[in-house]
Short mmCIF file of C-alpha atoms in Angstrom, two decimals:
data_model
loop_
_atom_site.label_atom_id
_atom_site.label_comp_id
_atom_site.label_asym_id
_atom_site.label_seq_id
_atom_site.Cartn_x
_atom_site.Cartn_y
_atom_site.Cartn_z
CA MET A 2 163.68 279.51 180.20
CA ILE A 3 159.88 279.76 179.78
CA ARG A 4 160.70 283.32 177.85
CA ASN A 5 162.56 281.34 175.24
CA VAL A 6 160.21 278.57 175.07
CA ILE A 7 157.42 280.87 174.48
CA PHE A 8 159.50 283.06 171.89
CA CYS A 9 160.00 279.90 170.03
CA PHE A 10 156.47 279.01 170.23
CA THR A 11 155.57 282.18 168.39
CA LEU A 12 158.08 281.81 165.83
CA VAL A 13 156.94 278.22 164.95
CA ILE A 14 153.53 279.16 164.51
CA LEU A 15 154.50 282.37 162.40
CA PHE A 16 156.62 280.03 160.56
CA SER A 17 153.67 277.47 159.93
CA VAL A 18 152.03 280.18 158.17
CA ILE A 19 154.46 280.71 155.25
CA VAL A 20 156.11 277.43 155.14
CA HIS A 21 154.18 273.69 154.47
CA VAL A 22 154.98 271.72 157.45
CA LYS A 23 155.15 267.86 157.83
CA PRO A 24 153.76 266.73 161.31
CA GLN A 25 155.37 263.49 162.50
CA VAL A 26 153.22 260.62 163.56
CA CYS A 27 154.25 258.48 166.40
CA TYR A 28 153.32 254.77 165.50
CA GLY A 29 153.12 251.96 168.25
CA MET A 30 154.57 254.39 170.93
CA ASN A 31 152.80 255.01 174.45
CA HIS A 32 151.44 258.69 175.47
CA TYR A 33 154.13 261.05 175.84
CA ASP A 34 157.09 258.75 175.21
CA ARG A 35 160.28 260.41 173.89
CA CYS A 36 160.03 260.27 170.17
CA SER A 37 162.86 262.41 168.73
CA LYS A 38 166.33 263.20 168.85
CA ASN A 39 165.09 266.26 170.35
CA THR A 40 164.45 265.37 174.02
CA ALA A 41 161.87 268.31 174.36
CA CYS A 42 159.43 266.34 172.02
CA GLY A 43 157.13 263.61 173.00
CA CYS A 44 154.10 261.58 171.66
CA LEU A 45 150.52 263.65 171.95
CA PRO A 46 147.59 261.43 171.85
CA THR A 47 145.16 262.97 169.06
CA ILE A 48 141.50 263.21 169.20
CA ASN A 49 139.14 262.87 166.41
CA THR A 50 141.89 261.80 163.72
CA ASN A 51 142.89 258.53 162.42
CA GLN A 52 146.56 259.39 163.80
CA THR A 53 147.16 257.39 167.26
CA ALA A 54 149.90 260.45 168.14
CA ILE A 55 151.83 263.17 166.87
CA CYS A 56 155.59 263.73 167.72
CA GLY A 57 155.67 267.40 169.13
CA VAL A 58 157.19 269.82 171.38
CA LEU A 59 156.10 269.25 175.36
CA GLU A 60 158.08 272.22 176.91
CA VAL A 61 155.18 274.61 176.40
CA THR A 62 152.97 275.92 179.20
CA CYS A 63 149.20 275.03 178.98
CA SER A 64 148.21 278.74 178.79
CA LYS A 65 149.56 278.97 175.36
CA PHE A 66 147.07 276.52 174.03
CA ILE A 67 143.39 277.24 173.16
CA PRO A 68 140.73 274.44 174.58
CA CYS A 69 139.13 272.20 172.06
CA LYS A 70 135.60 272.68 171.63
CA PRO A 71 133.95 270.80 174.59
CA LEU A 72 131.23 268.74 172.99
CA THR A 73 133.14 267.89 169.46
CA ASN A 74 136.67 268.05 170.40
CA GLU A 75 137.47 270.30 167.20
CA CYS A 76 139.65 273.21 166.65
CA ASP A 77 138.91 276.38 164.60
CA GLN A 78 142.44 277.28 164.16
CA PHE A 79 144.06 276.50 160.93
CA GLY A 80 146.79 274.20 161.11
CA ALA A 81 145.96 272.68 164.58
CA VAL A 82 144.69 269.55 165.70
CA CYS A 83 143.14 268.58 168.76
CA VAL A 84 145.61 266.55 171.41
CA GLN A 85 145.89 265.83 175.00
CA HIS A 86 148.82 267.50 176.56
CA PRO A 87 150.68 266.38 179.81
CA ARG A 88 151.02 270.09 180.81
CA CYS A 89 147.31 270.73 180.76
CA ASN A 90 146.02 267.57 182.77
CA ASP A 91 145.42 265.70 179.87
CA LEU A 92 142.59 268.06 178.68
CA PRO A 93 141.91 268.51 175.06
CA VAL A 94 143.65 271.76 173.63
CA CYS A 95 144.33 272.64 170.01
CA TYR A 96 148.20 272.11 169.19
CA PRO A 97 149.52 274.03 166.13
CA LEU A 98 151.02 271.21 163.90
CA SER A 99 153.93 273.42 163.23
CA MET A 100 155.23 272.31 166.69
CA SER A 101 155.47 268.54 165.19
CA ASP A 102 157.27 269.52 162.26
CA GLU A 103 159.92 267.38 161.03
CA ARG A 104 162.61 269.98 161.48
CA LEU A 105 161.35 270.29 165.12
CA CYS A 106 160.97 266.74 165.98
CA PRO A 107 163.00 264.44 163.67
CA ILE A 108 161.54 260.83 164.75
CA THR A 109 163.77 258.78 166.20
CA ARG A 110 164.13 255.34 164.44
CA ASN A 111 165.66 252.27 166.20
CA TRP A 112 165.51 248.73 166.07
CA ILE A 113 164.01 246.57 169.00
CA SER A 114 164.58 242.85 169.53
CA THR A 115 161.45 241.05 169.90
CA GLY A 116 160.78 237.45 170.83
CA SER A 117 162.35 234.49 168.72
CA MET A 118 160.21 232.22 166.75
CA LYS A 119 160.56 228.46 167.91
CA TYR A 120 162.45 227.50 164.68
CA SER A 121 164.91 229.17 162.76
CA ARG A 122 163.87 229.54 159.04
CA TYR A 123 164.62 231.40 155.89
CA MET A 124 163.14 231.35 152.42
CA HIS A 125 159.74 231.37 154.57
CA GLN A 126 156.52 233.42 154.25
CA ALA A 127 154.93 236.06 156.51
CA ILE A 128 151.64 237.73 155.99
CA VAL A 129 149.17 239.87 158.06
CA LEU A 130 145.85 238.19 159.53
CA VAL A 131 142.69 240.19 159.49
CA ASP A 132 143.22 240.44 163.29
CA GLY A 133 146.33 242.16 162.70
CA LYS A 134 148.49 238.90 163.92
CA ILE A 135 151.42 237.96 161.78
CA LEU A 136 151.31 234.14 160.24
CA VAL A 137 154.89 232.90 159.75
CA MET A 138 154.94 229.46 157.77
CA GLY A 139 157.23 227.19 156.24
CA GLY A 140 161.02 227.80 155.09
CA ILE A 141 164.12 225.72 155.63
CA ASP A 142 166.97 225.57 158.18
CA ASP A 143 170.53 224.80 158.25
CA LYS A 144 170.21 220.97 158.29
CA PRO A 145 168.64 221.58 155.48
CA ILE A 146 165.06 220.56 156.51
CA ALA A 147 161.95 222.19 155.35
CA HIS A 148 159.24 223.21 157.76
CA LYS A 149 155.67 222.68 157.55
CA THR A 150 155.47 224.56 161.01
CA ALA A 151 153.48 227.66 161.28
CA GLU A 152 153.61 230.39 164.14
CA LEU A 153 151.70 233.52 165.18
CA TYR A 154 152.85 236.90 166.19
CA ASP A 155 151.00 239.04 168.57
CA GLY A 156 152.28 242.48 168.02
CA SER A 157 150.28 243.69 171.14
CA VAL A 158 152.18 241.47 173.37
CA GLY A 159 155.12 240.86 171.46
CA ILE A 160 154.61 237.00 171.63
CA TRP A 161 154.91 233.99 169.51
CA THR A 162 152.71 231.10 169.79
CA ALA A 163 152.68 227.85 167.67
CA THR A 164 149.52 227.42 165.35
CA GLY A 165 148.55 224.43 163.30
CA ASN A 166 151.09 222.75 161.13
CA MET A 167 150.79 222.51 157.39
CA THR A 168 150.06 219.43 155.35
CA TYR A 169 153.30 219.72 153.39
CA ALA A 170 156.65 221.19 154.39
CA ARG A 171 157.78 223.77 152.00
CA PHE A 172 160.06 227.05 151.33
CA GLY A 173 160.22 228.99 148.42
CA HIS A 174 156.31 229.24 148.23
CA THR A 175 153.95 231.81 148.12
CA ALA A 176 151.31 233.26 150.47
CA SER A 177 148.26 235.32 149.91
CA THR A 178 145.33 236.80 151.79
CA LEU A 179 141.80 236.03 150.19
CA LYS A 180 138.91 238.17 150.74
CA ASN A 181 137.43 235.52 153.07
CA GLY A 182 140.08 236.17 155.45
CA LYS A 183 141.71 232.62 154.99
CA ILE A 184 145.51 232.22 153.88
CA LEU A 185 146.34 230.48 150.34
CA VAL A 186 149.98 228.82 150.35
CA ALA A 187 150.77 227.34 146.92
CA GLY A 188 153.89 225.49 145.63
CA GLY A 189 157.39 225.59 146.79
CA ASN A 190 160.32 223.18 147.41
CA GLY A 191 159.47 220.31 150.04
CA ASN A 192 162.81 218.89 150.86
CA GLY A 193 163.77 218.11 147.28
CA MET A 194 160.49 217.55 145.81
CA TYR A 195 158.90 220.63 143.86
CA LEU A 196 155.06 220.91 144.84
CA ASN A 197 152.18 221.78 143.01
CA THR A 198 149.92 221.58 146.43
CA ALA A 199 148.11 224.30 147.88
CA GLU A 200 146.24 224.73 151.15
CA LEU A 201 144.26 227.22 153.15
CA TYR A 202 144.79 228.52 156.33
CA ASP A 203 141.69 229.40 158.37
CA PRO A 204 142.61 231.90 161.32
CA SER A 205 139.32 231.41 163.12
CA THR A 206 140.20 227.37 163.76
CA ARG A 207 143.92 227.80 163.24
CA THR A 208 143.85 224.77 161.30
CA TRP A 209 145.03 224.23 157.67
CA THR A 210 143.18 222.26 154.95
CA THR A 211 144.25 221.25 151.66
CA THR A 212 142.65 222.80 148.39
CA GLY A 213 142.92 222.37 144.65
CA ASN A 214 146.28 221.50 142.91
CA MET A 215 148.09 223.95 140.56
CA SER A 216 148.69 222.50 137.13
CA SER A 217 152.37 222.97 137.70
CA THR A 218 154.92 222.51 140.35
CA ARG A 219 156.39 225.60 141.08
CA PHE A 220 159.26 226.85 143.23
CA GLY A 221 160.29 230.86 143.41
CA HIS A 222 157.16 231.91 141.72
CA ARG A 223 154.76 234.95 142.56
CA ALA A 224 151.31 235.07 143.67
CA SER A 225 149.05 238.17 143.31
CA VAL A 226 145.51 238.88 144.64
CA LEU A 227 143.50 240.43 142.11
CA ALA A 228 140.53 242.94 142.50
CA ASN A 229 138.00 240.21 141.54
CA GLY A 230 139.34 238.03 144.44
CA LYS A 231 141.24 235.57 142.22
CA VAL A 232 144.88 234.54 142.85
CA LEU A 233 147.20 234.78 140.02
CA VAL A 234 150.27 232.80 140.02
CA THR A 235 153.08 233.79 137.69
CA GLY A 236 156.06 231.49 136.62
CA GLY A 237 158.61 229.61 138.75
CA ASP A 238 161.11 226.72 138.64
CA GLY A 239 159.03 223.87 137.51
CA ARG A 240 162.17 221.67 138.12
CA THR A 241 162.73 220.38 134.54
CA GLN A 242 162.19 223.73 133.20
CA TYR A 243 161.46 227.49 134.13
CA LEU A 244 157.95 228.46 133.38
CA ASN A 245 156.07 231.09 131.50
CA THR A 246 152.75 229.72 132.43
CA ALA A 247 150.31 231.59 134.73
CA GLU A 248 147.30 230.24 136.39
CA LEU A 249 144.04 231.51 138.27
CA TYR A 250 143.00 230.48 141.56
CA ASP A 251 139.40 230.83 142.20
CA PRO A 252 138.46 230.86 146.03
CA SER A 253 134.70 230.24 145.37
CA THR A 254 135.22 226.86 143.72
CA GLU A 255 138.73 226.14 145.17
CA THR A 256 140.12 225.28 141.60
CA TRP A 257 143.06 226.48 139.48
CA THR A 258 142.51 227.07 135.78
CA LEU A 259 145.45 228.15 133.24
CA THR A 260 145.46 231.70 132.11
CA ASP A 261 147.42 233.36 129.28
CA SER A 262 151.20 232.31 129.54
CA MET A 263 153.72 235.37 129.98
CA LYS A 264 155.85 236.52 127.07
CA SER A 265 159.00 235.07 128.81
CA PRO A 266 159.53 232.12 131.40
CA ARG A 267 160.94 233.70 134.94
CA TYR A 268 161.57 232.95 138.39
CA ARG A 269 162.38 234.91 141.39
CA HIS A 270 160.98 237.76 139.65
CA THR A 271 158.49 240.43 141.06
CA ALA A 272 154.82 240.88 140.78
CA THR A 273 152.74 243.83 141.90
CA VAL A 274 149.30 244.55 141.62
CA LEU A 275 148.92 248.13 140.19
CA THR A 276 146.11 250.87 141.27
CA ASN A 277 144.39 249.99 138.13
CA GLY A 278 144.25 246.45 138.78
CA LYS A 279 146.85 245.15 136.35
CA VAL A 280 149.69 243.12 137.40
CA LEU A 281 153.24 244.27 136.75
CA VAL A 282 155.87 241.64 136.41
CA THR A 283 159.68 242.34 136.06
CA GLY A 284 162.66 240.66 135.65
CA GLY A 285 163.88 237.25 137.06
CA TYR A 286 165.95 234.47 135.97
CA ALA A 287 165.40 231.74 133.30
CA ASP A 288 168.86 230.28 132.10
CA VAL A 289 169.62 234.07 131.61
CA TYR A 290 168.68 237.21 133.60
CA THR A 291 166.23 239.30 132.25
CA ASN A 292 165.44 243.12 132.14
CA THR A 293 161.79 242.19 130.26
CA ALA A 294 158.32 243.36 132.08
CA GLU A 295 155.02 242.49 131.29
CA LEU A 296 151.42 243.62 132.18
CA TYR A 297 148.63 241.18 132.93
CA ASP A 298 145.17 242.54 132.32
CA PRO A 299 142.62 240.33 134.41
CA THR A 300 139.61 241.82 132.44
CA THR A 301 140.92 240.32 129.19
CA GLU A 302 143.22 237.56 130.64
CA THR A 303 146.03 238.64 128.40
CA TRP A 304 149.85 239.59 128.67
CA THR A 305 151.36 242.74 127.05
CA THR A 306 155.04 243.47 127.04
CA VAL A 307 155.98 247.03 128.28
CA ALA A 308 159.21 248.92 128.16
CA ALA A 309 162.20 246.82 129.63
CA MET A 310 164.19 247.93 132.64
CA ASN A 311 167.74 249.13 132.03
CA LYS A 312 169.44 246.10 133.95
CA ALA A 313 168.62 242.36 133.67
CA ILE A 314 168.19 241.51 137.49
CA SER A 315 166.78 238.66 139.58
CA LEU A 316 166.15 238.82 143.36
CA HIS A 317 165.22 242.72 143.73
CA THR A 318 162.00 244.18 145.16
CA ALA A 319 159.05 245.90 143.77
CA SER A 320 156.85 248.28 146.07
CA LEU A 321 153.71 249.95 145.16
CA LEU A 322 154.08 253.52 146.29
CA SER A 323 150.96 256.09 147.15
CA ASN A 324 151.25 257.86 144.16
CA GLY A 325 150.66 254.78 142.01
CA LYS A 326 154.01 254.40 140.70
CA VAL A 327 156.21 251.06 141.47
CA LEU A 328 159.85 251.22 143.06
CA ILE A 329 162.24 248.84 142.13
CA THR A 330 165.42 248.33 144.31
CA GLY A 331 168.70 246.23 144.32
CA GLY A 332 168.94 242.56 142.85
CA ILE A 333 171.62 240.57 141.19
CA THR A 334 173.03 240.37 137.81
CA ALA A 335 174.46 237.69 135.49
CA VAL A 336 178.05 238.45 136.67
CA ALA A 337 177.07 238.16 140.35
CA ASP A 338 177.13 242.14 140.79
CA THR A 339 174.75 243.19 143.23
CA LEU A 340 173.09 246.28 142.65
CA LYS A 341 172.18 249.74 144.42
CA ASN A 342 170.12 251.00 141.76
CA ALA A 343 166.61 252.13 141.81
CA LEU A 344 163.92 252.41 139.26
CA LEU A 345 160.47 253.84 139.04
CA PHE A 346 157.65 252.27 136.81
CA ASP A 347 154.81 254.84 135.68
CA PRO A 348 151.72 253.05 134.63
CA THR A 349 150.10 256.07 133.14
CA THR A 350 153.07 256.25 130.75
CA GLU A 351 154.10 252.36 131.04
CA SER A 352 157.78 253.62 131.30
CA TRP A 353 160.84 253.53 133.57
CA THR A 354 162.93 256.39 135.05
CA SER A 355 165.90 256.16 137.08
CA THR A 356 165.66 257.45 140.92
CA SER A 357 168.39 257.85 143.25
CA ASN A 358 170.48 254.91 144.29
CA MET A 359 170.42 253.33 147.72
CA ASN A 360 173.21 253.64 149.91
CA HIS A 361 174.19 249.92 149.71
CA GLU A 362 173.83 247.25 147.22
CA ARG A 363 171.59 244.44 148.22
CA HIS A 364 169.76 241.49 146.81
CA THR A 365 167.07 239.02 148.64
CA HIS A 366 166.20 242.03 150.65
CA THR A 367 162.87 243.30 151.70
CA ALA A 368 161.11 246.55 151.15
CA SER A 369 158.14 247.71 153.22
CA VAL A 370 155.92 250.79 152.36
CA LEU A 371 155.27 252.42 155.76
CA PRO A 372 151.95 254.51 156.88
CA THR A 373 154.08 257.65 156.11
CA GLY A 374 154.22 256.42 152.48
CA GLU A 375 158.01 256.04 152.92
CA VAL A 376 159.79 252.56 151.81
CA LEU A 377 161.94 250.81 154.46
CA VAL A 378 164.46 248.80 152.50
CA ILE A 379 166.26 246.11 155.19
CA GLY A 380 169.00 243.77 155.17
CA GLY A 381 169.68 241.57 152.20
CA VAL A 382 173.24 240.01 150.81
CA TYR A 383 175.94 241.52 149.27
CA THR A 384 177.37 239.52 146.38
CA THR A 385 180.64 240.03 144.42
CA ASN A 386 182.95 238.12 142.18
CA THR A 387 185.69 240.84 142.01
CA LYS A 388 188.22 238.82 143.97
CA GLY A 389 186.52 235.43 143.89
CA TYR A 390 182.65 234.93 144.55
CA SER A 391 181.44 235.76 147.92
CA SER A 392 178.31 236.97 149.69
CA THR A 393 177.85 239.06 152.93
CA ALA A 394 174.62 239.07 154.80
CA LEU A 395 173.66 242.83 155.83
CA ASN A 396 171.98 244.62 158.65
CA SER A 397 171.76 248.16 157.00
CA ALA A 398 168.40 249.78 156.44
CA GLU A 399 167.45 252.62 154.89
CA LEU A 400 164.44 254.96 153.74
CA TYR A 401 163.22 256.15 150.44
CA ASN A 402 160.90 259.36 150.44
CA PRO A 403 158.73 259.33 147.26
CA THR A 404 158.35 262.91 147.66
CA THR A 405 162.01 264.12 147.13
CA GLU A 406 162.88 260.58 145.56
CA THR A 407 166.03 260.49 148.27
CA TRP A 408 167.24 257.63 150.57
CA THR A 409 168.16 258.08 154.22
CA SER A 410 170.36 255.62 155.89
CA VAL A 411 168.42 254.76 159.27
CA SER A 412 170.05 252.66 162.36
CA ASN A 413 171.08 248.98 161.66
CA MET A 414 169.29 246.23 162.83
CA THR A 415 170.78 244.24 165.50
CA THR A 416 171.46 241.03 163.16
CA ALA A 417 172.77 240.94 159.89
CA ARG A 418 170.00 238.82 157.45
CA GLY A 419 168.87 238.14 153.98
CA MET A 420 166.01 235.73 152.63
CA HIS A 421 164.02 237.12 155.67
CA THR A 422 160.53 238.43 155.69
CA ALA A 423 159.32 242.17 156.69
CA PHE A 424 155.70 243.04 157.25
CA VAL A 425 154.13 246.44 158.71
CA LEU A 426 151.73 245.80 161.87
CA VAL A 427 148.58 247.57 162.57
CA ASN A 428 150.57 249.85 164.86
CA GLY A 429 152.77 251.07 161.79
CA LYS A 430 155.87 249.24 163.00
CA ALA A 431 157.71 246.77 160.74
CA LEU A 432 158.46 243.13 161.85
CA ILE A 433 161.41 241.24 160.36
CA THR A 434 161.56 237.54 161.20
CA GLY A 435 164.18 235.19 160.50
CA GLY A 436 166.50 234.73 157.43
CA ARG A 437 170.09 233.72 157.14
CA ASN A 438 173.68 234.96 157.85
CA ASN A 439 176.09 232.40 158.44
CA GLU A 440 173.36 230.48 159.95
CA SER A 441 169.42 230.29 159.71
CA LEU A 442 167.78 232.56 162.23
CA LYS A 443 164.73 232.26 164.58
CA SER A 444 165.33 235.92 165.86
CA ALA A 445 162.73 238.63 165.17
CA GLU A 446 163.24 242.37 165.58
CA ILE A 447 160.88 245.61 165.11
CA TYR A 448 161.68 248.86 163.37
#
């Protein structure tokens, strides 16, 4: 057995010289936990790197490793990283990254139920605070009653706690993290009353205070934090009409000012801050579904039209990739056709290209960019009118790899849900909260 392991060890080192390897990072796992479908692999804590651990082969004798430099814990060997290894009494040794290659140690990805929220809710908002906790606020339940309640999730212990209530109950609102660490909540629907109100959550005191009102009531709008610290709010349903207006919130004065209006009214669209600071707005609904897209330039405070998408959609997602492109997934069309299409927007050419389709059609889903650069698409709703109008919540999830432009199905959530929220925790795991299938949900789970 040992002879075979040594032989494999030699092969993977030779393999790493001629083939680029992709080490697998363990996010949120304990040291030496099993991390792969390959039971010979486990999480090895790294030293002097920004990675908490790598998933690598454990079944190798310590004599095959070279010790790290005593004072610096560094490695002279090319393609090696300093780790603690259980076979070496946790002493720092230089570990070949080839033994953490995804082909040797494919990461195990599973869903784990975590503590439930106190209240069931969907069409709520969730946001990461500066201390790493997740703040969930608002939403609506099956009664149907809008919530003013808010809760905090501590990922280090997996516990939910109540925090201060908002001044106004609301769902279909926005939540944005300001540069001072406070959370700005704006608009939404408060039990039949469309809102123009806004309020601030202070994580240090766990309290809410009202701030300046928007010029328009808005529901299903979008909010984007600009590089200058201001918050751009776009579109939405103003109750009497769909809006093309946009306004800016200035945290220093706590006031709103109108800015240039979009070319087209829209709600339930997407808004993405690009790496160049501009804001890309896509799709949405305003009496008709739209395929149009626009760019907002914060320096000139003006909108320009860019190339349209190939389909008119709403309730889709937009994700900023590490390469600067924007990935659009799913959505629903005017004929209640749910899509599995995916598109890429390139800011350098301001043009669209198709990428591979998802494995499942979905709308009102979520898409989260993981620390690996992959995009985790979760749940949502499948709607069809082929044999009468019907909607089904989904528990499926899949990963998009921007390098290969391919999708991979991962394990299903424990509960089907749409209109939920998803956020990546500081440990790299994704937290999914609430949503709705046949009923509103208070459950939460972690990927």
